[in-house]
Amino acid sequence: MHAALAALLMLGSWTAAGTLPAAASDSSPTAGAPRASAGLIRAMQRDFGLTKAEAETRLAAEAEARDVAPAARRAAGAAYGGVWFDAGSERLTVAVTPDAPAATVRAVRSTGAAVRTVEHSARELDATLTRIDRLDAPQGVSSWHVDPMANAVVLNVVESRRSDNDVRRFVSRAREAGPVTVRTVPAAPSTFAAGTVGGDPYYTGNVRCSIGFSVHGGFVTAGHCGRAGAAVRGWDGTHIGTFQGSSFPGDDYAWVNVGSGWWTVPVVLGWGTIPDRLVRGSAEAPVGTSICRSGSTTHWHCGTVLARNETVNYSQGAVYQMTKTSVCAEPGDSGGSFISGDQAQGVTSGGWGNCSGGGETWFQPLNEILNRYGLTLHTA
């Protein structure tokens, strides 16, 4: 495994989050499409309690939903209220406001998506989120995000802190910003960097993290793993490159240049659960779809996209526009890759819980990182 890393600068090590198989491994068994790998199907059966046939069918439906989502959003226009994948019906659902013309509703349905009428538009909910982002959140408030299914901004409050005066004041002020609902979570979020442990993918100082995705000239990872200018060493202690850019908090992303005999390939480690996988793009997976990640600490695990555009309130400061998943993670997983099908999604930032008892993990969406630094994803 380490020999392969030395030769290939894999982007699938963990320190952040997982990775799904490439198109060939996540594709549905539909005509003309390659079948999902046996390893991926086993991972879906293990993590979702599905049969082999159910896993294949779900992956096919999710791939279709991922393709339909951009056109459905454009069709909804100003009436757009959000989008998500419904695992029960295995269809993409698009929310539209009551003032949507009949022609708009027909246009959305013509893409293959289901339609649900909601009170608030996505623009209204995003404005509410922006107003809440301007507030000073106490540590008892874990995160907040726009939930298209609830048609509100959801505030996640740590259960043991929900009666704290500062939490109650924050919730009261947040409700003044617009449509808000409150939920509780068992623990506060934290980043997943760890102290040095021998044999893991990369190090900076005494911090261990993982490669996220290969880009032309280097790789992307989590910003909390290192500051700009910090040197990066590989699993064997040899020099890889340096952090060329890094942002945390506010964001949680960074990129590292590659040299000294290391090079990049569009691959994610399967850790023996599935074959190592190719990366073919970065199309965004809708809320409700399955997503997997690969990592040096906890290897291959799958879960569901729970929320997008969530603000995470770490002790170091808030990080904005994150994606929340039900995939587990543990210390040392920061910076690694999340993939849906063969589409790269983002790099792991942090979360709560572990892979024994479960938890939630956030990732920084990849396309924002590429745009911020003018990088090009290395694809097969």
mmCIF file of C-alpha atoms in Angstrom:
data_model
loop_
_atom_site.group_PDB
_atom_site.id
_atom_site.type_symbol
_atom_site.label_atom_id
_atom_site.label_comp_id
_atom_site.label_asym_id
_atom_site.label_seq_id
_atom_site.Cartn_x
_atom_site.Cartn_y
_atom_site.Cartn_z
ATOM 1 C CA MET A 1 0.000 0.000 0.000
ATOM 2 C CA HIS A 2 2.692 2.481 0.917
ATOM 3 C CA ALA A 3 4.680 1.611 -2.200
ATOM 4 C CA ALA A 4 1.630 2.463 -4.227
ATOM 5 C CA LEU A 5 1.302 5.771 -2.418
ATOM 6 C CA ALA A 6 4.907 6.645 -3.074
ATOM 7 C CA ALA A 7 4.439 5.948 -6.747
ATOM 8 C CA LEU A 8 1.007 7.457 -7.113
ATOM 9 C CA LEU A 9 0.318 10.273 -4.656
ATOM 10 C CA MET A 10 -3.167 8.953 -4.038
ATOM 11 C CA LEU A 11 -5.904 11.341 -3.098
ATOM 12 C CA GLY A 12 -7.893 8.937 -1.087
ATOM 13 C CA SER A 13 -6.114 8.767 2.241
ATOM 14 C CA TRP A 14 -8.158 9.876 5.096
ATOM 15 C CA THR A 15 -7.589 12.608 7.474
ATOM 16 C CA ALA A 16 -10.806 13.912 6.260
ATOM 17 C CA ALA A 17 -13.202 11.835 4.568
ATOM 18 C CA GLY A 18 -14.098 9.245 2.227
ATOM 19 C CA THR A 19 -14.276 8.411 -1.253
ATOM 20 C CA LEU A 20 -16.668 6.624 -3.453
ATOM 21 C CA PRO A 21 -15.656 4.465 -6.351
ATOM 22 C CA ALA A 22 -15.227 5.735 -9.809
ATOM 23 C CA ALA A 23 -17.833 5.756 -12.490
ATOM 24 C CA ALA A 24 -17.266 2.139 -13.169
ATOM 25 C CA SER A 25 -17.765 1.262 -9.534
ATOM 26 C CA ASP A 26 -20.764 3.458 -8.808
ATOM 27 C CA SER A 27 -22.575 3.228 -12.073
ATOM 28 C CA SER A 28 -25.922 1.553 -12.246
ATOM 29 C CA PRO A 29 -26.602 -1.655 -14.101
ATOM 30 C CA THR A 30 -28.496 0.267 -16.773
ATOM 31 C CA ALA A 31 -27.956 -0.247 -20.468
ATOM 32 C CA GLY A 32 -24.617 1.047 -21.689
ATOM 33 C CA ALA A 33 -23.336 1.854 -18.182
ATOM 34 C CA PRO A 34 -20.617 -0.113 -16.403
ATOM 35 C CA ARG A 35 -21.777 -2.015 -13.357
ATOM 36 C CA ALA A 36 -20.889 -1.033 -9.817
ATOM 37 C CA SER A 37 -17.957 -2.961 -8.391
ATOM 38 C CA ALA A 38 -18.636 -5.872 -6.060
ATOM 39 C CA GLY A 39 -16.724 -4.045 -3.313
ATOM 40 C CA LEU A 40 -18.891 -0.957 -3.544
ATOM 41 C CA ILE A 41 -22.046 -3.038 -3.496
ATOM 42 C CA ARG A 42 -20.801 -4.817 -0.356
ATOM 43 C CA ALA A 43 -20.046 -1.452 1.285
ATOM 44 C CA MET A 44 -23.558 -0.207 0.448
ATOM 45 C CA GLN A 45 -25.076 -3.399 1.831
ATOM 46 C CA ARG A 46 -23.040 -3.058 5.039
ATOM 47 C CA ASP A 47 -23.610 0.649 5.678
ATOM 48 C CA PHE A 48 -27.220 0.961 4.450
ATOM 49 C CA GLY A 49 -28.624 -2.504 5.180
ATOM 50 C CA LEU A 50 -29.521 -3.068 1.530
ATOM 51 C CA THR A 51 -29.640 -6.175 -0.590
ATOM 52 C CA LYS A 52 -27.353 -6.418 -3.605
ATOM 53 C CA ALA A 53 -30.208 -5.591 -5.975
ATOM 54 C CA GLU A 54 -31.340 -2.656 -3.812
ATOM 55 C CA ALA A 55 -27.829 -1.215 -3.723
ATOM 56 C CA GLU A 56 -27.484 -1.443 -7.505
ATOM 57 C CA THR A 57 -30.881 0.168 -8.042
ATOM 58 C CA ARG A 58 -30.143 3.005 -5.622
ATOM 59 C CA LEU A 59 -26.796 3.809 -7.201
ATOM 60 C CA ALA A 60 -28.444 3.939 -10.613
ATOM 61 C CA ALA A 61 -31.198 6.255 -9.351
ATOM 62 C CA GLU A 62 -28.683 8.545 -7.624
ATOM 63 C CA ALA A 63 -26.582 8.838 -10.774
ATOM 64 C CA GLU A 64 -29.703 9.868 -12.682
ATOM 65 C CA ALA A 65 -30.669 12.389 -9.980
ATOM 66 C CA ARG A 66 -27.188 13.912 -10.070
ATOM 67 C CA ASP A 67 -27.541 14.400 -13.832
ATOM 68 C CA VAL A 68 -31.088 15.808 -13.620
ATOM 69 C CA ALA A 69 -30.525 18.287 -10.764
ATOM 70 C CA PRO A 70 -28.922 21.188 -12.721
ATOM 71 C CA ALA A 71 -31.634 21.180 -15.418
ATOM 72 C CA ALA A 72 -34.428 20.899 -12.836
ATOM 73 C CA ARG A 73 -33.053 23.869 -10.910
ATOM 74 C CA ARG A 74 -32.861 25.968 -14.067
ATOM 75 C CA ALA A 75 -36.423 25.006 -14.969
ATOM 76 C CA ALA A 76 -37.720 26.143 -11.550
ATOM 77 C CA GLY A 77 -36.251 29.613 -11.979
ATOM 78 C CA ALA A 78 -37.231 32.202 -9.359
ATOM 79 C CA ALA A 79 -39.705 29.727 -7.817
ATOM 80 C CA TYR A 80 -36.888 27.349 -6.864
ATOM 81 C CA GLY A 81 -37.043 26.236 -3.221
ATOM 82 C CA GLY A 82 -34.327 23.590 -3.070
ATOM 83 C CA VAL A 83 -33.636 20.040 -4.216
ATOM 84 C CA TRP A 84 -33.036 16.638 -2.634
ATOM 85 C CA PHE A 85 -32.977 12.936 -3.454
ATOM 86 C CA ASP A 86 -35.784 10.888 -1.903
ATOM 87 C CA ALA A 87 -34.359 7.444 -1.105
ATOM 88 C CA GLY A 88 -37.873 6.034 -0.652
ATOM 89 C CA SER A 89 -39.141 6.919 -4.120
ATOM 90 C CA GLU A 90 -35.605 6.955 -5.571
ATOM 91 C CA ARG A 91 -36.385 10.238 -7.335
ATOM 92 C CA LEU A 92 -35.060 13.748 -7.253
ATOM 93 C CA THR A 93 -37.514 16.176 -5.624
ATOM 94 C CA VAL A 94 -37.558 19.895 -6.459
ATOM 95 C CA ALA A 95 -39.328 22.388 -4.199
ATOM 96 C CA VAL A 96 -41.157 25.325 -5.811
ATOM 97 C CA THR A 97 -43.063 28.232 -4.290
ATOM 98 C CA PRO A 98 -46.885 28.578 -4.613
ATOM 99 C CA ASP A 99 -46.545 31.378 -7.175
ATOM 100 C CA ALA A 100 -44.789 29.090 -9.675
ATOM 101 C CA PRO A 101 -46.644 29.226 -13.025
ATOM 102 C CA ALA A 102 -48.105 25.977 -14.285
ATOM 103 C CA ALA A 103 -45.635 26.071 -17.175
ATOM 104 C CA THR A 104 -42.743 26.179 -14.699
ATOM 105 C CA VAL A 105 -44.050 23.170 -12.799
ATOM 106 C CA ARG A 106 -44.464 21.264 -16.063
ATOM 107 C CA ALA A 107 -40.916 22.185 -17.090
ATOM 108 C CA VAL A 108 -39.518 20.855 -13.813
ATOM 109 C CA ARG A 109 -41.477 17.613 -14.116
ATOM 110 C CA SER A 110 -40.327 17.188 -17.699
ATOM 111 C CA THR A 111 -36.765 16.739 -16.401
ATOM 112 C CA GLY A 112 -37.921 13.641 -14.504
ATOM 113 C CA ALA A 113 -37.985 15.302 -11.069
ATOM 114 C CA ALA A 114 -40.903 15.248 -8.626
ATOM 115 C CA VAL A 115 -42.296 18.600 -7.456
ATOM 116 C CA ARG A 116 -43.213 19.753 -3.937
ATOM 117 C CA THR A 117 -44.803 23.133 -3.150
ATOM 118 C CA VAL A 118 -43.214 25.080 -0.270
ATOM 119 C CA GLU A 119 -43.755 28.484 1.307
ATOM 120 C CA HIS A 120 -40.248 29.945 1.057
ATOM 121 C CA SER A 121 -37.927 30.167 -1.936
ATOM 122 C CA ALA A 122 -34.295 29.105 -1.784
ATOM 123 C CA ARG A 123 -33.363 32.771 -2.137
ATOM 124 C CA GLU A 124 -35.352 33.637 1.019
ATOM 125 C CA LEU A 125 -33.759 30.790 2.963
ATOM 126 C CA ASP A 126 -30.259 31.705 1.793
ATOM 127 C CA ALA A 127 -30.864 35.299 2.921
ATOM 128 C CA THR A 128 -31.929 34.021 6.351
ATOM 129 C CA LEU A 129 -28.761 31.930 6.557
ATOM 130 C CA THR A 130 -26.635 34.955 5.673
ATOM 131 C CA ARG A 131 -28.254 37.030 8.431
ATOM 132 C CA ILE A 132 -27.627 34.256 10.983
ATOM 133 C CA ASP A 133 -24.004 33.970 9.816
ATOM 134 C CA ARG A 134 -23.510 37.560 10.995
ATOM 135 C CA LEU A 135 -24.452 36.627 14.580
ATOM 136 C CA ASP A 136 -21.882 35.624 17.198
ATOM 137 C CA ALA A 137 -22.697 31.996 17.992
ATOM 138 C CA PRO A 138 -21.876 30.411 21.379
ATOM 139 C CA GLN A 139 -20.196 26.996 21.528
ATOM 140 C CA GLY A 140 -23.478 25.345 22.461
ATOM 141 C CA VAL A 141 -24.693 25.975 18.896
ATOM 142 C CA SER A 142 -23.164 23.303 16.681
ATOM 143 C CA SER A 143 -24.120 24.427 13.166
ATOM 144 C CA TRP A 144 -26.901 25.787 10.971
ATOM 145 C CA HIS A 145 -27.969 25.172 7.385
ATOM 146 C CA VAL A 146 -30.758 25.573 4.860
ATOM 147 C CA ASP A 147 -32.920 22.439 4.858
ATOM 148 C CA PRO A 148 -35.007 22.322 1.664
ATOM 149 C CA MET A 149 -37.196 19.499 3.006
ATOM 150 C CA ALA A 150 -38.055 21.484 6.151
ATOM 151 C CA ASN A 151 -38.213 24.698 4.073
ATOM 152 C CA ALA A 152 -36.356 26.478 6.880
ATOM 153 C CA VAL A 153 -32.924 27.153 8.297
ATOM 154 C CA VAL A 154 -32.146 24.423 10.836
ATOM 155 C CA LEU A 155 -30.175 25.351 13.971
ATOM 156 C CA ASN A 156 -28.364 22.367 15.508
ATOM 157 C CA VAL A 157 -27.896 22.832 19.262
ATOM 158 C CA VAL A 158 -25.791 20.569 21.496
ATOM 159 C CA GLU A 159 -28.345 18.737 23.628
ATOM 160 C CA SER A 160 -26.591 19.320 26.951
ATOM 161 C CA ARG A 161 -26.325 23.072 26.237
ATOM 162 C CA ARG A 162 -29.798 23.840 24.928
ATOM 163 C CA SER A 163 -30.886 25.529 28.190
ATOM 164 C CA ASP A 164 -27.808 27.771 28.391
ATOM 165 C CA ASN A 165 -28.760 31.443 28.431
ATOM 166 C CA ASP A 166 -26.386 32.346 25.592
ATOM 167 C CA VAL A 167 -27.785 29.533 23.430
ATOM 168 C CA ARG A 168 -31.342 30.621 24.116
ATOM 169 C CA ARG A 169 -30.458 34.221 23.210
ATOM 170 C CA PHE A 170 -28.838 33.110 19.966
ATOM 171 C CA VAL A 171 -31.860 31.012 18.998
ATOM 172 C CA SER A 172 -34.172 33.939 19.724
ATOM 173 C CA ARG A 173 -32.112 36.278 17.531
ATOM 174 C CA ALA A 174 -31.898 33.664 14.781
ATOM 175 C CA ARG A 175 -35.694 33.323 14.687
ATOM 176 C CA GLU A 176 -35.895 37.050 13.975
ATOM 177 C CA ALA A 177 -33.819 36.499 10.838
ATOM 178 C CA GLY A 178 -36.419 34.354 9.079
ATOM 179 C CA PRO A 179 -37.903 30.827 9.026
ATOM 180 C CA VAL A 180 -35.926 28.778 11.583
ATOM 181 C CA THR A 181 -36.365 25.400 13.242
ATOM 182 C CA VAL A 182 -34.206 23.990 16.071
ATOM 183 C CA ARG A 183 -32.847 20.457 16.412
ATOM 184 C CA THR A 184 -30.476 18.909 18.945
ATOM 185 C CA VAL A 185 -27.259 16.979 18.365
ATOM 186 C CA PRO A 186 -25.344 14.888 20.917
ATOM 187 C CA ALA A 187 -21.954 16.626 20.656
ATOM 188 C CA ALA A 188 -20.119 19.682 19.363
ATOM 189 C CA PRO A 189 -18.060 19.427 16.150
ATOM 190 C CA SER A 190 -14.268 19.338 16.029
ATOM 191 C CA THR A 191 -11.679 18.969 13.289
ATOM 192 C CA PHE A 192 -10.164 15.554 12.574
ATOM 193 C CA ALA A 193 -6.436 16.249 12.437
ATOM 194 C CA ALA A 194 -4.249 14.080 14.668
ATOM 195 C CA GLY A 195 -0.752 13.826 16.072
ATOM 196 C CA THR A 196 1.889 12.020 14.033
ATOM 197 C CA VAL A 197 1.345 8.285 13.566
ATOM 198 C CA GLY A 198 3.812 6.233 11.530
ATOM 199 C CA GLY A 199 2.789 4.990 8.105
ATOM 200 C CA ASP A 200 0.044 7.485 7.277
ATOM 201 C CA PRO A 201 -0.244 9.486 4.064
ATOM 202 C CA TYR A 202 1.197 12.937 4.841
ATOM 203 C CA TYR A 203 2.506 15.071 7.646
ATOM 204 C CA THR A 204 3.080 18.727 8.316
ATOM 205 C CA GLY A 205 4.861 19.535 11.566
ATOM 206 C CA ASN A 206 3.430 17.124 14.136
ATOM 207 C CA VAL A 207 0.023 16.929 12.416
ATOM 208 C CA ARG A 208 -1.152 13.974 10.362
ATOM 209 C CA CYS A 209 -3.673 14.536 7.574
ATOM 210 C CA SER A 210 -4.610 12.978 4.226
ATOM 211 C CA ILE A 211 -4.638 13.875 0.572
ATOM 212 C CA GLY A 212 -8.022 14.910 -0.758
ATOM 213 C CA PHE A 213 -7.974 15.002 -4.565
ATOM 214 C CA SER A 214 -5.239 15.315 -7.141
ATOM 215 C CA VAL A 215 -5.184 18.530 -9.154
ATOM 216 C CA HIS A 216 -2.770 19.438 -11.915
ATOM 217 C CA GLY A 217 0.362 20.428 -10.027
ATOM 218 C CA GLY A 218 -0.578 19.083 -6.595
ATOM 219 C CA PHE A 219 -3.469 18.065 -4.352
ATOM 220 C CA VAL A 220 -6.201 19.679 -2.260
ATOM 221 C CA THR A 221 -6.799 19.024 1.424
ATOM 222 C CA ALA A 222 -8.147 20.684 4.600
ATOM 223 C CA GLY A 223 -6.976 24.169 5.579
ATOM 224 C CA HIS A 224 -6.658 23.359 9.275
ATOM 225 C CA CYS A 225 -3.933 20.825 8.422
ATOM 226 C CA GLY A 226 -1.322 23.484 7.645
ATOM 227 C CA ARG A 227 -0.614 27.134 6.893
ATOM 228 C CA ALA A 228 0.703 28.496 3.602
ATOM 229 C CA GLY A 229 4.422 27.791 3.313
ATOM 230 C CA ALA A 230 4.397 24.741 5.622
ATOM 231 C CA ALA A 231 6.388 21.768 4.332
ATOM 232 C CA VAL A 232 4.618 18.464 3.621
ATOM 233 C CA ARG A 233 6.171 15.008 4.005
ATOM 234 C CA GLY A 234 4.863 11.737 2.625
ATOM 235 C CA TRP A 235 4.259 8.469 4.442
ATOM 236 C CA ASP A 236 7.946 7.596 4.039
ATOM 237 C CA GLY A 237 9.177 10.933 5.409
ATOM 238 C CA THR A 238 10.320 12.303 2.050
ATOM 239 C CA HIS A 239 9.456 15.846 0.971
ATOM 240 C CA ILE A 240 6.344 16.178 -1.224
ATOM 241 C CA GLY A 241 5.919 19.955 -1.461
ATOM 242 C CA THR A 242 4.546 22.906 0.490
ATOM 243 C CA PHE A 243 1.158 24.421 1.244
ATOM 244 C CA GLN A 244 0.632 26.985 -1.532
ATOM 245 C CA GLY A 245 -2.596 28.348 -0.064
ATOM 246 C CA SER A 246 -4.630 27.672 3.077
ATOM 247 C CA SER A 247 -7.759 29.103 4.698
ATOM 248 C CA PHE A 248 -9.188 28.252 8.142
ATOM 249 C CA PRO A 249 -11.523 29.183 9.803
ATOM 250 C CA GLY A 250 -14.113 30.832 7.546
ATOM 251 C CA ASP A 251 -13.186 28.151 5.019
ATOM 252 C CA ASP A 252 -11.409 24.837 5.514
ATOM 253 C CA TYR A 253 -9.388 24.219 2.386
ATOM 254 C CA ALA A 254 -5.812 24.231 1.154
ATOM 255 C CA TRP A 255 -3.661 23.016 -1.684
ATOM 256 C CA VAL A 256 -0.162 21.559 -1.777
ATOM 257 C CA ASN A 257 2.202 21.518 -4.754
ATOM 258 C CA VAL A 258 3.861 18.239 -5.681
ATOM 259 C CA GLY A 259 7.466 17.517 -6.662
ATOM 260 C CA SER A 260 10.574 15.693 -5.427
ATOM 261 C CA GLY A 261 9.715 12.520 -7.334
ATOM 262 C CA TRP A 262 6.031 12.489 -6.348
ATOM 263 C CA TRP A 263 3.292 12.935 -8.942
ATOM 264 C CA THR A 264 -0.484 13.006 -9.122
ATOM 265 C CA VAL A 265 -3.059 10.560 -10.449
ATOM 266 C CA PRO A 266 -6.893 10.697 -10.457
ATOM 267 C CA VAL A 267 -7.274 7.827 -7.999
ATOM 268 C CA VAL A 268 -8.915 7.182 -4.626
ATOM 269 C CA LEU A 269 -7.826 4.345 -2.339
ATOM 270 C CA GLY A 270 -10.280 1.501 -1.823
ATOM 271 C CA TRP A 271 -8.387 0.056 1.166
ATOM 272 C CA GLY A 272 -9.168 -3.507 0.103
ATOM 273 C CA THR A 273 -12.935 -2.963 0.346
ATOM 274 C CA ILE A 274 -13.184 -1.968 -3.305
ATOM 275 C CA PRO A 275 -10.534 -1.613 -6.017
ATOM 276 C CA ASP A 276 -8.755 1.745 -6.091
ATOM 277 C CA ARG A 277 -10.969 4.063 -8.082
ATOM 278 C CA LEU A 278 -10.685 6.652 -10.841
ATOM 279 C CA VAL A 279 -12.084 10.180 -10.543
ATOM 280 C CA ARG A 280 -13.946 11.494 -13.587
ATOM 281 C CA GLY A 281 -15.466 14.825 -12.513
ATOM 282 C CA SER A 282 -16.934 16.918 -9.704
ATOM 283 C CA ALA A 283 -20.692 17.126 -10.310
ATOM 284 C CA GLU A 284 -22.455 17.938 -7.015
ATOM 285 C CA ALA A 285 -24.488 15.153 -5.384
ATOM 286 C CA PRO A 286 -27.950 16.266 -4.121
ATOM 287 C CA VAL A 287 -29.027 16.033 -0.482
ATOM 288 C CA GLY A 288 -30.311 12.528 0.223
ATOM 289 C CA THR A 289 -27.902 10.655 -2.052
ATOM 290 C CA SER A 290 -25.346 8.168 -0.793
ATOM 291 C CA ILE A 291 -21.718 9.189 -0.501
ATOM 292 C CA CYS A 292 -18.584 7.287 0.497
ATOM 293 C CA ARG A 293 -15.187 8.186 1.783
ATOM 294 C CA SER A 294 -11.819 6.501 2.075
ATOM 295 C CA GLY A 295 -9.276 7.175 4.784
ATOM 296 C CA SER A 296 -6.084 6.053 6.391
ATOM 297 C CA THR A 297 -7.629 5.981 9.867
ATOM 298 C CA THR A 298 -11.007 4.359 9.280
ATOM 299 C CA HIS A 299 -10.726 3.213 5.661
ATOM 300 C CA TRP A 300 -13.895 2.888 3.536
ATOM 301 C CA HIS A 301 -17.290 3.991 4.864
ATOM 302 C CA CYS A 302 -20.514 5.176 3.263
ATOM 303 C CA GLY A 303 -23.385 7.368 4.367
ATOM 304 C CA THR A 304 -25.857 9.987 3.142
ATOM 305 C CA VAL A 305 -25.584 13.671 2.213
ATOM 306 C CA LEU A 306 -27.603 15.314 5.012
ATOM 307 C CA ALA A 307 -27.284 19.036 4.263
ATOM 308 C CA ARG A 308 -25.499 21.544 2.065
ATOM 309 C CA ASN A 309 -24.408 25.124 2.710
ATOM 310 C CA GLU A 310 -24.129 24.524 6.463
ATOM 311 C CA THR A 311 -22.231 26.815 8.829
ATOM 312 C CA VAL A 312 -20.160 24.769 11.313
ATOM 313 C CA ASN A 313 -19.282 26.429 14.618
ATOM 314 C CA TYR A 314 -15.840 25.026 15.583
ATOM 315 C CA SER A 315 -14.037 26.249 18.685
ATOM 316 C CA GLN A 316 -11.530 27.967 16.352
ATOM 317 C CA GLY A 317 -14.325 29.851 14.573
ATOM 318 C CA ALA A 318 -17.151 29.299 12.113
ATOM 319 C CA VAL A 319 -16.633 27.643 8.716
ATOM 320 C CA TYR A 320 -19.224 28.426 6.044
ATOM 321 C CA GLN A 321 -20.834 26.571 3.112
ATOM 322 C CA MET A 322 -19.967 23.076 4.322
ATOM 323 C CA THR A 323 -21.726 19.818 3.423
ATOM 324 C CA LYS A 324 -22.898 17.507 6.241
ATOM 325 C CA THR A 325 -22.978 13.716 5.909
ATOM 326 C CA SER A 326 -23.790 10.698 8.054
ATOM 327 C CA VAL A 327 -20.398 9.149 7.227
ATOM 328 C CA CYS A 328 -18.299 8.458 10.327
ATOM 329 C CA ALA A 329 -14.747 9.710 10.874
ATOM 330 C CA GLU A 330 -12.043 9.770 13.518
ATOM 331 C CA PRO A 331 -8.941 11.825 14.395
ATOM 332 C CA GLY A 332 -6.394 11.704 11.606
ATOM 333 C CA ASP A 333 -9.055 11.725 8.872
ATOM 334 C CA SER A 334 -8.965 15.446 8.021
ATOM 335 C CA GLY A 335 -8.298 16.476 4.424
ATOM 336 C CA GLY A 336 -9.276 13.217 2.724
ATOM 337 C CA SER A 337 -11.715 12.619 -0.110
ATOM 338 C CA PHE A 338 -15.499 12.316 -0.367
ATOM 339 C CA ILE A 339 -16.867 10.877 -3.634
ATOM 340 C CA SER A 340 -20.314 10.115 -5.027
ATOM 341 C CA GLY A 341 -20.093 7.677 -7.899
ATOM 342 C CA ASP A 342 -17.056 8.757 -9.890
ATOM 343 C CA GLN A 343 -17.660 12.411 -8.991
ATOM 344 C CA ALA A 344 -15.354 14.102 -6.471
ATOM 345 C CA GLN A 345 -17.326 15.994 -3.805
ATOM 346 C CA GLY A 346 -14.969 17.527 -1.253
ATOM 347 C CA VAL A 347 -12.359 17.206 1.497
ATOM 348 C CA THR A 348 -13.135 16.262 5.089
ATOM 349 C CA SER A 349 -13.135 19.015 7.653
ATOM 350 C CA GLY A 350 -14.486 17.651 10.959
ATOM 351 C CA GLY A 351 -17.475 16.282 12.796
ATOM 352 C CA TRP A 352 -18.503 14.438 15.930
ATOM 353 C CA GLY A 353 -18.641 10.767 16.931
ATOM 354 C CA ASN A 354 -16.555 7.872 15.604
ATOM 355 C CA CYS A 355 -16.824 4.743 13.458
ATOM 356 C CA SER A 356 -17.746 2.519 16.387
ATOM 357 C CA GLY A 357 -20.773 4.417 17.633
ATOM 358 C CA GLY A 358 -21.542 6.548 14.563
ATOM 359 C CA GLY A 359 -21.564 10.299 14.052
ATOM 360 C CA GLU A 360 -21.656 13.031 11.436
ATOM 361 C CA THR A 361 -18.893 14.524 9.305
ATOM 362 C CA TRP A 362 -18.642 17.745 7.286
ATOM 363 C CA PHE A 363 -16.657 18.293 4.117
ATOM 364 C CA GLN A 364 -15.567 21.418 2.273
ATOM 365 C CA PRO A 365 -17.049 21.231 -1.250
ATOM 366 C CA LEU A 366 -14.383 20.669 -3.887
ATOM 367 C CA ASN A 367 -15.567 23.048 -6.603
ATOM 368 C CA GLU A 368 -15.180 26.028 -4.283
ATOM 369 C CA ILE A 369 -11.556 25.052 -3.664
ATOM 370 C CA LEU A 370 -10.837 24.675 -7.374
ATOM 371 C CA ASN A 371 -12.388 28.079 -8.102
ATOM 372 C CA ARG A 372 -10.630 29.802 -5.215
ATOM 373 C CA TYR A 373 -7.145 28.763 -6.295
ATOM 374 C CA GLY A 374 -7.702 28.415 -10.044
ATOM 375 C CA LEU A 375 -6.952 24.675 -9.939
ATOM 376 C CA THR A 376 -7.979 21.945 -12.372
ATOM 377 C CA LEU A 377 -9.104 18.590 -11.032
ATOM 378 C CA HIS A 378 -7.000 15.682 -12.323
ATOM 379 C CA THR A 379 -9.540 13.338 -13.932
ATOM 380 C CA ALA A 380 -9.318 10.024 -15.730
#
